[in-house]
Structures are given as structure tokens and as C-alpha cells.
Amino acid sequence: MLLKSLTRKIEKKYPLNLAEDWDNVGLIVGDFDMDVKKVLVSLEANEDVIDEAISKNIDLIVTHHPFIFGKINKINSGDLKGRLIQKLIKNDISLYSMHTNFDIAFDGLNDYFMEIMEFGNSKVLDKLDKSMTLESLSRKIKEKLNMKHIRVVGNLSTDITKVAVVTGAGSEFVKKAKRQGAEVLITGDVKYHEAQDALDIGMCIVDCGHFDTEDIFKNVMKRFLDEFSEIEVIKSNVYLNPFSTI
């Protein structure tokens, strides 16, 4: 399948105009007229992911986090990003990123999170089939995401009937979630003072971490791309979480 045909199909489902103004989505590196037979899906693309793509004869890498986010003044071998761009081009590998447009779109990342948590209808805010305590909800999330540790803000015995989900970093939505009737916000990257502010207004938070709420991108994107029989889709084996626990 030509890359331009594949990107049209992707963008029909996940339109680029849904992305935030500050975001950088779409084809970041590549040739729209290239033929795509093998696709690698990954949360993001670092050197290990690009080397994996080279070793597996990948034509296209699809990432959630934008490969280029800020201004680039030079592309040369003395700069990491420049070196990676050169490596992609030399090996005829294109790279496509879908970030906030994928978060927002129907059947995007937040919807998929709700699906695997079995919360019912996929919405940003959703009612549970039955109430559960904050502790039992947190343990369920921990199990579903195969996490070793999870951070929780609030009384663990609090009854939860309605949740708000913002995958990645979404602590700025605490007050909005509270206003819309949610007892807990499920997100990542919560800072100390944000947690204190949530406690002050009687709002719970389950902080799953940025990585664990978004690494599931590989699963939902592979499911979507598998609809096109002309291409082979592979999930990256590179573990990208920069944090470890001891």
C-alpha cells in the first residue's frame, strides 16, 4: 500500500485537525509515494526503536509521541535527533506520529483505556456498572495494566461510581472532572501540589504514570492497522519506560 493511501485511511479515522495547536502530528519523516509492507507501532521512537525497525525491515514506524516536538536548527551526525533522522532516511523508513488527535478521536486512546478497564460505554467521563471503592478500582487498574506500583490520592475506602480518564498527563482536569460529577480522575504525571489541591476539594486521583496509560497505544493501533491486509503490523519490543522501581 502506498504511504499516502495509508495515511489517508488513518486520518479519516483520526483527523489531524483534532490535534492541539502545539502538537506535531502526521508524517514527520518520509515519502508519501513509498510502498508500505511492514509497519512497526511504538509509543515513541528512540534509537533502540529505530534500530529495531532496521533489523526487521520495517517501512513505516507509527508512534503516539511526536518524533519531532520542538524546533530543529540543524540535522547532522553530531546531534542525536539529527542522527536518527539520517538513519531513518538512509534505511528508507518513514515515521508517522499521532498524538492529541488520537487521544481525542472516537476509538482513540482514552476510549481504549475505558474498554480494557471494562467501564462500559466509552466516554471521557463514564459511570461504572456498579460502585467500587477507590482501593478496588486502583487494584483493578494495576492488574489490567500489569503495573508493579500505582499512586493513589484520596481515602481508599471512598465509593466510586463515576470516573474521569485522561491518559498521559491530565492532572489539570481535576476540577473539571469534579464539576462533572466524577469522584476520581485516572491519569498520570501528578505533581505533589496538584495532589494536595485535589484532596482540598475532595477529589481522588489514581496516578498510573504517563508510560503505563499510553503504552497501550501499540495494542489499539495494531488492531486498527490490522484491518488492512496489504500490510504486516508489528508491535515494538523495546521497553520505553524511563523509570524503574526498586
XYZ file of N, CA and C in Angstrom:
738
model
N 0.846 -1.182 0.000
C 0.000 0.000 0.000
C 0.886 1.238 0.000
N 0.547 2.214 -0.852
C 1.306 3.453 -0.854
C 1.091 4.188 0.472
N 2.152 4.838 0.936
C 2.073 5.542 2.206
C 0.972 6.604 2.188
N 0.813 7.303 1.069
C -0.223 8.335 1.014
C -1.620 7.735 1.121
N -1.810 6.508 0.632
C -3.111 5.843 0.775
C -3.345 5.433 2.221
N -2.285 4.938 2.866
C -2.404 4.524 4.263
C -2.667 5.723 5.173
N -1.950 6.821 4.952
C -2.162 7.993 5.795
C -3.565 8.564 5.621
N -4.110 8.480 4.412
C -5.487 8.945 4.199
C -6.468 8.124 5.023
N -6.250 6.816 5.069
C -7.121 5.939 5.852
C -6.987 6.226 7.346
N -5.746 6.429 7.792
C -5.513 6.749 9.204
C -6.201 8.064 9.567
N -6.033 9.065 8.725
C -6.532 10.401 9.036
C -8.042 10.532 8.850
N -8.640 9.602 8.128
C -10.104 9.566 8.072
C -10.662 9.141 9.426
N -9.960 8.228 10.081
C -10.361 7.749 11.401
C -9.897 8.691 12.509
N -8.690 9.211 12.366
C -8.086 10.070 13.386
C -7.611 11.377 12.734
N -8.525 12.300 12.458
C -8.195 13.522 11.712
C -7.108 14.359 12.380
N -6.230 14.897 11.556
C -5.141 15.706 12.082
C -5.654 16.992 12.713
N -6.799 17.497 12.240
C -7.297 18.768 12.774
C -7.835 18.655 14.192
N -7.897 17.438 14.725
C -8.289 17.265 16.121
C -7.136 17.543 17.077
N -5.920 17.571 16.544
C -4.741 17.768 17.394
C -4.700 19.188 17.949
N -4.113 19.332 19.139
C -3.921 20.648 19.737
C -2.959 21.480 18.881
N -3.070 22.801 18.977
C -2.242 23.686 18.156
C -0.750 23.490 18.400
N -0.379 23.134 19.633
C 1.032 22.993 19.968
C 1.618 21.644 19.549
N 0.755 20.763 19.079
C 1.171 19.389 18.791
C 1.830 19.293 17.414
N 2.467 18.154 17.145
C 3.090 17.906 15.841
C 2.741 16.490 15.403
N 1.760 16.376 14.527
C 1.257 15.061 14.128
C 1.290 14.907 12.610
N 1.138 13.651 12.173
C 1.161 13.366 10.747
C 2.483 12.743 10.342
N 2.788 12.804 9.059
C 4.040 12.240 8.550
C 5.189 13.167 8.918
N 6.062 12.712 9.789
C 7.180 13.522 10.286
C 8.403 13.353 9.387
N 8.692 12.121 9.004
C 9.809 11.808 8.109
C 9.304 10.817 7.073
N 9.595 11.041 5.807
C 9.221 10.025 4.841
C 8.755 10.532 3.495
N 8.386 9.567 2.660
C 7.985 9.811 1.273
C 6.567 9.271 1.079
N 5.623 10.150 0.764
C 4.236 9.720 0.599
C 4.073 8.686 -0.504
N 5.009 8.636 -1.456
C 4.877 7.721 -2.592
C 5.578 6.381 -2.370
N 6.108 6.160 -1.171
C 6.772 4.884 -0.912
C 5.746 3.778 -0.693
N 6.170 2.564 -0.956
C 5.303 1.403 -0.745
C 5.516 0.873 0.672
N 4.425 0.675 1.388
C 4.499 0.206 2.778
C 4.010 -1.234 2.865
N 4.891 -2.102 3.342
C 4.532 -3.503 3.537
C 4.586 -3.914 5.008
N 5.503 -3.299 5.763
C 5.654 -3.647 7.177
C 5.647 -2.385 8.029
N 4.840 -2.418 9.085
C 4.694 -1.266 9.976
C 5.064 -1.678 11.395
N 5.812 -0.819 12.075
C 6.142 -1.012 13.481
C 5.400 0.043 14.292
N 4.640 -0.371 15.306
C 3.933 0.586 16.160
C 4.636 0.646 17.515
N 4.783 1.879 18.018
C 5.519 2.094 19.261
C 5.008 3.358 19.931
N 5.149 3.422 21.257
C 4.752 4.627 21.975
C 5.537 5.833 21.461
N 6.816 5.653 21.232
C 7.660 6.711 20.691
C 8.834 6.072 19.974
N 9.654 6.909 19.351
C 10.783 6.380 18.583
C 12.086 6.937 19.115
N 12.844 6.088 19.810
C 14.208 6.440 20.183
C 15.157 5.623 19.305
N 16.440 5.659 19.614
C 17.402 4.958 18.757
C 17.183 3.454 18.774
N 16.818 2.902 19.933
C 16.574 1.457 20.014
C 15.388 1.043 19.139
N 14.345 1.842 19.123
C 13.176 1.534 18.293
C 13.544 1.616 16.815
N 14.301 2.626 16.439
C 14.704 2.762 15.035
C 15.626 1.624 14.625
N 16.532 1.220 15.504
C 17.394 0.068 15.209
C 16.558 -1.213 15.083
N 15.533 -1.338 15.913
C 14.630 -2.481 15.804
C 13.935 -2.474 14.444
N 13.497 -1.304 14.014
C 12.834 -1.188 12.711
C 13.769 -1.586 11.574
N 15.020 -1.170 11.676
C 16.001 -1.524 10.643
C 16.200 -3.037 10.601
N 16.338 -3.654 11.787
C 16.591 -5.105 11.857
C 15.409 -5.926 11.352
N 14.212 -5.361 11.401
C 13.002 -6.088 10.986
C 12.494 -5.651 9.614
N 13.310 -4.886 8.915
C 12.962 -4.434 7.556
C 11.627 -3.694 7.523
N 11.451 -2.792 8.469
C 10.220 -2.009 8.582
C 10.232 -0.866 7.572
N 9.072 -0.583 6.999
C 8.936 0.545 6.081
C 8.424 1.795 6.777
N 7.590 1.603 7.807
C 6.954 2.728 8.471
C 6.871 2.483 9.971
N 7.278 3.474 10.746
C 7.087 3.463 12.197
C 5.929 4.398 12.516
N 4.974 3.925 13.299
C 3.859 4.754 13.751
C 3.990 4.918 15.260
N 4.093 6.169 15.717
C 4.258 6.440 17.143
C 3.115 7.292 17.671
N 2.944 7.244 18.995
C 1.996 8.138 19.658
C 2.679 9.474 19.961
N 3.782 9.452 20.655
C 4.504 10.685 20.949
C 5.188 11.197 19.681
N 5.061 12.483 19.379
C 5.682 13.033 18.173
C 7.190 12.848 18.173
N 7.710 12.420 17.035
C 9.148 12.195 16.910
C 9.906 13.516 16.964
N 9.328 14.560 16.390
C 9.907 15.900 16.461
C 8.887 16.797 17.141
N 9.284 17.385 18.268
C 8.341 18.186 19.043
C 8.727 19.664 19.070
N 10.004 19.940 19.040
C 10.466 21.322 19.102
C 11.207 21.717 17.838
N 11.729 22.922 17.851
C 12.445 23.463 16.705
C 13.760 22.722 16.494
N 14.057 22.384 15.243
C 15.335 21.771 14.889
C 16.069 22.712 13.949
N 17.248 23.167 14.358
C 18.024 24.103 13.543
C 18.976 23.402 12.587
N 19.441 22.228 12.977
C 20.416 21.506 12.162
C 20.107 20.011 12.178
N 20.428 19.361 11.095
C 20.336 17.897 11.025
C 21.716 17.391 10.645
N 22.439 16.906 11.638
C 23.773 16.364 11.383
C 24.080 15.265 12.377
N 25.188 14.573 12.159
C 25.539 13.409 12.967
C 25.983 13.769 14.373
N 26.220 15.055 14.630
C 26.636 15.468 15.960
C 25.485 15.661 16.924
N 24.267 15.580 16.435
C 23.065 15.756 17.249
C 22.258 14.475 17.229
N 21.737 14.055 18.388
C 21.012 12.780 18.454
C 19.826 12.758 17.506
N 18.967 13.771 17.560
C 17.792 13.781 16.689
C 18.203 13.813 15.226
N 19.228 14.601 14.913
C 19.716 14.652 13.537
C 20.233 13.313 13.069
N 20.951 12.619 13.959
C 21.480 11.300 13.608
C 20.359 10.300 13.357
N 19.301 10.386 14.167
C 18.179 9.463 13.985
C 17.421 9.748 12.694
N 17.276 11.021 12.354
C 16.621 11.370 11.095
C 17.433 10.837 9.918
N 18.759 10.998 9.989
C 19.617 10.467 8.933
C 19.485 8.958 8.832
N 19.407 8.294 9.981
C 19.300 6.835 9.994
C 17.986 6.387 9.351
N 16.913 7.092 9.645
C 15.624 6.768 9.029
C 15.684 6.911 7.516
N 16.227 8.026 7.060
C 16.273 8.295 5.618
C 17.175 7.304 4.893
N 18.336 7.016 5.472
C 19.276 6.082 4.844
C 18.687 4.688 4.703
N 17.784 4.327 5.616
C 17.198 2.985 5.592
C 15.782 2.967 5.015
N 15.395 4.059 4.358
C 14.084 4.160 3.695
C 12.939 3.836 4.652
N 13.030 4.375 5.864
C 11.974 4.178 6.866
C 11.261 5.507 7.088
N 9.947 5.504 6.930
C 9.153 6.690 7.211
C 8.655 6.636 8.648
N 8.287 7.801 9.179
C 7.803 7.862 10.560
C 6.584 8.776 10.637
N 5.532 8.246 11.224
C 4.251 8.945 11.335
C 3.859 8.996 12.804
N 3.430 10.185 13.279
C 3.051 10.331 14.690
C 1.601 10.787 14.793
N 0.911 10.259 15.797
C -0.480 10.640 16.073
C -0.642 10.768 17.573
N -0.837 11.996 18.025
C -0.758 12.285 19.450
C -2.108 12.735 19.999
N -2.297 14.048 20.162
C -3.556 14.506 20.766
C -4.765 14.237 19.869
N -4.569 14.148 18.566
C -5.690 13.770 17.695
C -6.124 12.333 17.973
N -5.182 11.486 18.356
C -5.504 10.093 18.686
C -6.142 9.985 20.066
N -5.734 10.874 20.978
C -6.343 10.900 22.311
C -7.818 11.282 22.228
N -8.113 12.266 21.376
C -9.443 12.851 21.331
C -10.431 12.042 20.498
N -9.967 11.439 19.423
C -10.851 10.798 18.450
C -11.607 9.611 19.047
N -12.763 9.322 18.444
C -13.520 8.124 18.812
C -12.679 6.894 18.515
N -12.683 5.934 19.422
C -11.835 4.737 19.339
C -10.355 5.087 19.479
N -10.080 6.178 20.159
C -8.703 6.558 20.409
C -8.202 5.998 21.724
N -7.186 6.640 22.276
C -6.501 6.073 23.431
C -7.361 6.055 24.689
N -8.082 7.162 24.950
C -8.931 7.192 26.137
C -10.059 6.170 26.044
N -10.645 6.040 24.857
C -11.703 5.045 24.661
C -11.170 3.634 24.892
N -9.959 3.370 24.388
C -9.393 2.032 24.543
C -9.091 1.727 26.002
N -8.627 2.740 26.733
C -8.384 2.562 28.165
C -9.680 2.162 28.864
N -10.770 2.867 28.546
C -12.060 2.545 29.140
C -12.498 1.129 28.775
N -12.184 0.738 27.552
C -12.561 -0.600 27.092
C -11.853 -1.691 27.878
N -10.545 -1.573 28.027
C -9.815 -2.644 28.705
C -10.102 -2.659 30.205
N -10.557 -1.508 30.738
C -10.947 -1.473 32.144
C -12.383 -1.958 32.363
N -13.097 -2.214 31.246
C -14.469 -2.725 31.304
C -15.383 -1.771 32.055
N -15.222 -0.473 31.758
C -16.030 0.539 32.418
C -17.380 0.766 31.739
N -17.619 0.106 30.634
C -18.901 0.287 29.949
C -18.727 1.137 28.722
N -19.691 2.005 28.439
C -19.631 2.864 27.260
C -18.406 3.754 27.309
N -17.745 3.900 26.174
C -16.521 4.683 26.115
C -16.846 6.166 26.032
N -16.533 6.870 27.085
C -16.703 8.309 27.149
C -15.530 8.870 27.945
N -15.331 10.164 27.862
C -14.293 10.760 28.707
C -14.678 10.612 30.169
N -15.940 10.821 30.435
C -16.468 10.578 31.772
C -17.461 9.440 31.671
N -17.381 8.463 32.557
C -18.236 7.288 32.415
C -18.691 6.789 33.773
N -19.921 6.269 33.806
C -20.433 5.656 35.022
C -20.038 4.185 35.053
N -19.680 3.691 36.211
C -19.381 2.279 36.377
C -20.679 1.491 36.465
N -20.586 0.205 36.097
C -21.763 -0.648 36.204
C -22.220 -0.774 37.650
N -21.274 -0.757 38.560
C -21.591 -0.781 39.983
C -20.475 -0.060 40.719
N -20.794 0.442 41.893
C -19.787 1.197 42.625
C -18.699 0.271 43.149
N -17.512 0.841 43.319
C -16.411 0.115 43.941
C -15.612 1.120 44.736
N -14.817 0.631 45.643
C -14.000 1.549 46.428
C -12.817 2.025 45.598
N -12.236 3.125 46.045
C -11.044 3.638 45.375
C -9.936 2.593 45.391
N -9.832 1.862 46.484
C -8.792 0.822 46.559
C -9.027 -0.282 45.538
N -10.263 -0.785 45.438
C -10.528 -1.877 44.500
C -10.380 -1.417 43.054
N -10.772 -0.169 42.772
C -10.581 0.384 41.427
C -9.098 0.470 41.099
N -8.309 0.954 42.043
C -6.872 1.100 41.824
C -6.209 -0.249 41.598
N -6.624 -1.237 42.354
C -6.056 -2.581 42.183
C -6.436 -3.168 40.829
N -7.651 -2.876 40.367
C -8.074 -3.356 39.052
C -7.229 -2.727 37.957
N -7.011 -1.428 38.056
C -6.180 -0.738 37.064
C -4.765 -1.307 37.079
N -4.238 -1.489 38.261
C -2.884 -2.033 38.413
C -2.765 -3.399 37.752
N -3.790 -4.227 37.931
C -3.776 -5.571 37.330
C -3.903 -5.509 35.812
N -4.849 -4.695 35.316
C -5.093 -4.624 33.880
C -3.891 -4.076 33.117
N -3.176 -3.132 33.733
C -2.018 -2.529 33.077
C -0.715 -3.234 33.427
N -0.819 -4.285 34.237
C 0.358 -5.071 34.635
C 1.427 -4.184 35.278
N 0.974 -3.356 36.220
C 1.863 -2.430 36.901
C 2.369 -3.015 38.221
N 3.587 -2.658 38.586
C 4.133 -3.089 39.867
C 3.672 -2.185 41.000
N 3.549 -0.895 40.707
C 3.154 0.075 41.724
C 2.194 1.079 41.101
N 1.333 1.653 41.925
C 0.407 2.669 41.466
C 0.238 3.703 42.583
N 0.098 4.972 42.232
C -0.057 6.033 43.231
C -1.525 6.451 43.306
N -1.993 6.628 44.520
C -3.407 6.954 44.741
C -3.518 8.158 45.668
N -4.392 9.089 45.307
C -4.682 10.264 46.131
C -6.121 10.149 46.618
N -6.327 10.176 47.935
C -7.671 10.097 48.484
C -7.837 8.926 49.436
N -8.964 8.903 50.113
C -9.283 7.828 51.044
C -9.589 6.546 50.277
N -8.873 5.482 50.553
C -9.020 4.246 49.791
C -10.404 3.618 49.923
N -11.142 3.968 50.957
C -12.476 3.402 51.149
C -13.578 4.218 50.456
N -13.207 5.292 49.765
C -14.182 6.132 49.068
C -14.936 5.326 48.017
N -16.264 5.438 47.996
C -17.067 4.769 46.970
C -16.941 5.515 45.649
N -16.669 4.777 44.593
C -16.508 5.355 43.261
C -17.629 4.848 42.358
N -18.366 5.780 41.763
C -19.423 5.408 40.815
C -19.206 6.019 39.441
N -18.375 7.056 39.361
C -18.142 7.727 38.089
C -16.690 8.152 38.007
N -16.051 7.841 36.888
C -14.626 8.108 36.731
C -14.380 9.057 35.564
N -13.287 9.779 35.642
C -12.791 10.581 34.522
C -11.440 10.015 34.121
N -11.198 9.887 32.821
C -9.959 9.291 32.323
C -9.265 10.258 31.375
N -8.007 10.551 31.661
C -7.160 11.309 30.747
C -5.819 10.575 30.689
N -5.596 9.811 29.635
C -4.339 9.070 29.527
C -3.177 10.053 29.360
N -1.989 9.625 29.784
C -0.830 10.502 29.742
C -0.825 11.427 30.934
N -0.687 12.723 30.692
C -0.664 13.716 31.762
C -1.938 14.546 31.699
N -2.769 14.471 32.773
C -4.035 15.183 32.725
C -4.482 15.743 34.048
N -3.537 16.036 34.926
C -3.916 16.499 36.268
C -4.613 17.851 36.245
N -4.455 18.623 35.154
C -5.136 19.924 35.080
C -6.647 19.786 34.929
N -7.116 18.548 34.715
C -8.548 18.310 34.548
C -9.244 17.902 35.851
N -8.548 17.989 36.976
C -9.126 17.576 38.255
C -10.417 18.338 38.557
N -10.375 19.654 38.471
C -11.552 20.452 38.817
C -12.692 20.234 37.831
N -12.361 20.120 36.551
C -13.396 19.881 35.540
C -14.078 18.540 35.768
N -13.279 17.519 36.079
C -13.834 16.194 36.356
C -14.752 16.240 37.576
N -14.323 16.988 38.586
C -15.127 17.144 39.803
C -16.461 17.817 39.477
N -16.432 18.869 38.679
C -17.652 19.594 38.321
C -18.637 18.712 37.560
N -18.105 17.747 36.805
C -18.963 16.879 36.005
C -19.390 15.619 36.751
N -19.093 15.563 38.024
C -19.638 14.500 38.850
C -18.754 13.302 39.091
N -17.535 13.324 38.595
C -16.633 12.189 38.828
C -16.054 12.266 40.234
N -15.879 11.090 40.840
C -15.230 11.044 42.152
C -13.726 10.838 42.052
N -13.251 10.404 40.871
C -11.835 10.110 40.711
C -11.392 10.454 39.292
N -10.178 10.957 39.181
C -9.534 11.171 37.888
C -8.427 10.147 37.746
N -8.459 9.407 36.648
C -7.415 8.425 36.348
C -6.509 9.041 35.291
N -5.235 9.234 35.630
C -4.315 9.899 34.721
C -2.883 9.561 35.119
N -1.930 10.416 34.731
C -0.531 10.212 35.100
C 0.168 11.534 35.334
N 1.418 11.466 35.761
C 2.279 12.645 35.942
C 1.713 13.666 36.925
N 1.137 13.212 38.018
C 0.560 14.129 39.003
C 1.666 14.645 39.930
N 1.718 15.980 40.100
C 2.713 16.596 40.976
C 2.177 16.691 42.411
N 3.092 16.916 43.334
C 2.746 16.956 44.758
C 1.656 17.980 45.052
N 1.834 19.205 44.627
C 0.869 20.263 44.947
C -0.465 20.040 44.229
N -0.428 19.420 43.064
C -1.680 19.073 42.378
C -2.451 18.034 43.179
N -1.731 17.093 43.769
C -2.372 16.087 44.617
C -2.982 16.728 45.855
N -2.267 17.667 46.454
C -2.798 18.371 47.627
C -4.048 19.173 47.267
N -4.031 19.822 46.126
C -5.185 20.599 45.687
C -6.398 19.697 45.471
N -6.166 18.490 44.939
C -7.258 17.544 44.729
C -7.868 17.119 46.062
N -7.012 16.859 47.040
C -7.508 16.499 48.372
C -8.348 17.619 48.968
N -7.926 18.863 48.747
C -8.627 20.013 49.320
C -10.059 20.136 48.806
N -10.308 19.688 47.574
C -11.665 19.794 47.018
C -12.407 18.455 47.082
N -11.801 17.469 47.773
C -12.459 16.185 47.939
C -12.467 15.315 46.694
N -11.436 15.426 45.886
C -11.330 14.668 44.640
C -10.225 13.627 44.755
N -10.497 12.426 44.285
C -9.499 11.354 44.280
C -8.762 11.324 42.938
N -7.562 10.809 42.970
C -6.770 10.625 41.753
C -6.112 9.250 41.800
N -6.118 8.570 40.683
C -5.296 7.377 40.506
C -4.231 7.746 39.481
N -2.988 7.817 39.919
C -1.865 8.187 39.052
C -1.197 6.907 38.567
N -1.488 6.553 37.322
C -0.935 5.325 36.741
C 0.415 5.552 36.079
N 0.840 6.810 36.028
C 2.075 7.122 35.328
C 1.820 7.365 33.848
N 2.642 8.182 33.254
C 2.472 8.529 31.837
C 2.636 7.292 30.948
N 3.690 6.544 31.195
C 4.000 5.394 30.339
C 2.897 4.344 30.361
N 2.459 3.961 31.553
C 1.526 2.847 31.659
C 0.142 3.161 31.094
N -0.256 4.443 31.077
C -1.554 4.776 30.487
C -1.469 4.915 28.973
N -0.242 5.031 28.434
C -0.131 5.271 26.992
C 0.582 4.172 26.211
N 1.284 3.270 26.873
C 1.939 2.188 26.137
C 0.916 1.290 25.453
N -0.339 1.336 25.909
C -1.414 0.567 25.276
C -1.713 1.074 23.869
N -1.124 2.220 23.489
C -1.248 2.717 22.110
C -0.899 1.622 21.108
N 0.132 0.844 21.401
C 0.575 -0.199 20.473
C -0.544 -1.188 20.175
N -1.329 -1.523 21.207
C -2.389 -2.519 21.029
C -3.523 -1.996 20.160
N -3.999 -0.789 20.477
C -5.152 -0.272 19.750
C -4.766 0.120 18.320
N -3.535 0.605 18.131
C -3.124 0.969 16.777
C -2.891 -0.260 15.915
N -2.337 -1.298 16.491
C -2.169 -2.542 15.730
C -3.526 -3.105 15.333
N -4.493 -3.048 16.244
C -5.835 -3.547 15.939
C -6.443 -2.802 14.758
N -6.223 -1.484 14.720
C -6.753 -0.694 13.617
C -6.039 -1.006 12.312
N -4.706 -1.035 12.338
C -3.939 -1.253 11.106
C -4.073 -2.676 10.579
N -4.394 -3.621 11.447
C -4.580 -4.998 11.006
C -5.787 -5.152 10.080
N -6.634 -4.128 10.015
C -7.771 -4.163 9.109
C -7.332 -4.126 7.647
N -6.109 -3.663 7.404
C -5.615 -3.543 6.037
C -4.698 -4.726 5.731
N -5.192 -5.652 4.945
C -4.491 -6.922 4.720
C -3.196 -6.749 3.928
N -3.017 -5.580 3.296
C -1.831 -5.368 2.467
C -0.564 -5.151 3.286
N -0.720 -4.898 4.584
C 0.458 -4.604 5.396
C 0.553 -5.540 6.599
N 1.789 -5.758 7.032
C 2.063 -6.526 8.253
C 2.372 -5.541 9.367
N 1.732 -5.721 10.512
C 1.889 -4.786 11.626
C 2.546 -5.495 12.809
N 3.596 -4.895 13.332
C 4.367 -5.473 14.428
C 4.411 -4.476 15.584
N 4.206 -4.957 16.796
C 4.369 -4.111 17.980
C 5.838 -4.111 18.405
N 6.351 -2.941 18.715
C 7.742 -2.822 19.137
C 7.985 -3.607 20.428
N 9.153 -4.222 20.510
C 9.554 -4.950 21.714
C 10.421 -4.106 22.644
N 10.701 -2.875 22.254
C 11.566 -2.009 23.069
C 10.768 -1.474 24.261
N 11.323 -1.649 25.448
C 10.682 -1.156 26.669
C 11.112 0.282 26.871
N 10.149 1.202 26.837
C 10.460 2.625 26.783
C 10.276 3.389 28.093
N 9.788 2.743 29.132
C 9.578 3.460 30.388
C 10.913 3.895 30.974
N 11.146 5.204 31.117
C 12.432 5.657 31.646
C 12.599 5.429 33.138
N 11.478 5.120 33.828
C 11.522 4.919 35.271
C 11.575 3.441 35.622
N 12.232 3.144 36.727
C 12.230 1.784 37.278
C 11.889 1.890 38.765
N 11.412 0.803 39.334
C 11.096 0.788 40.753
C 11.913 -0.268 41.453
N 12.276 -0.004 42.718
C 13.085 -0.968 43.473
C 12.403 -1.224 44.813
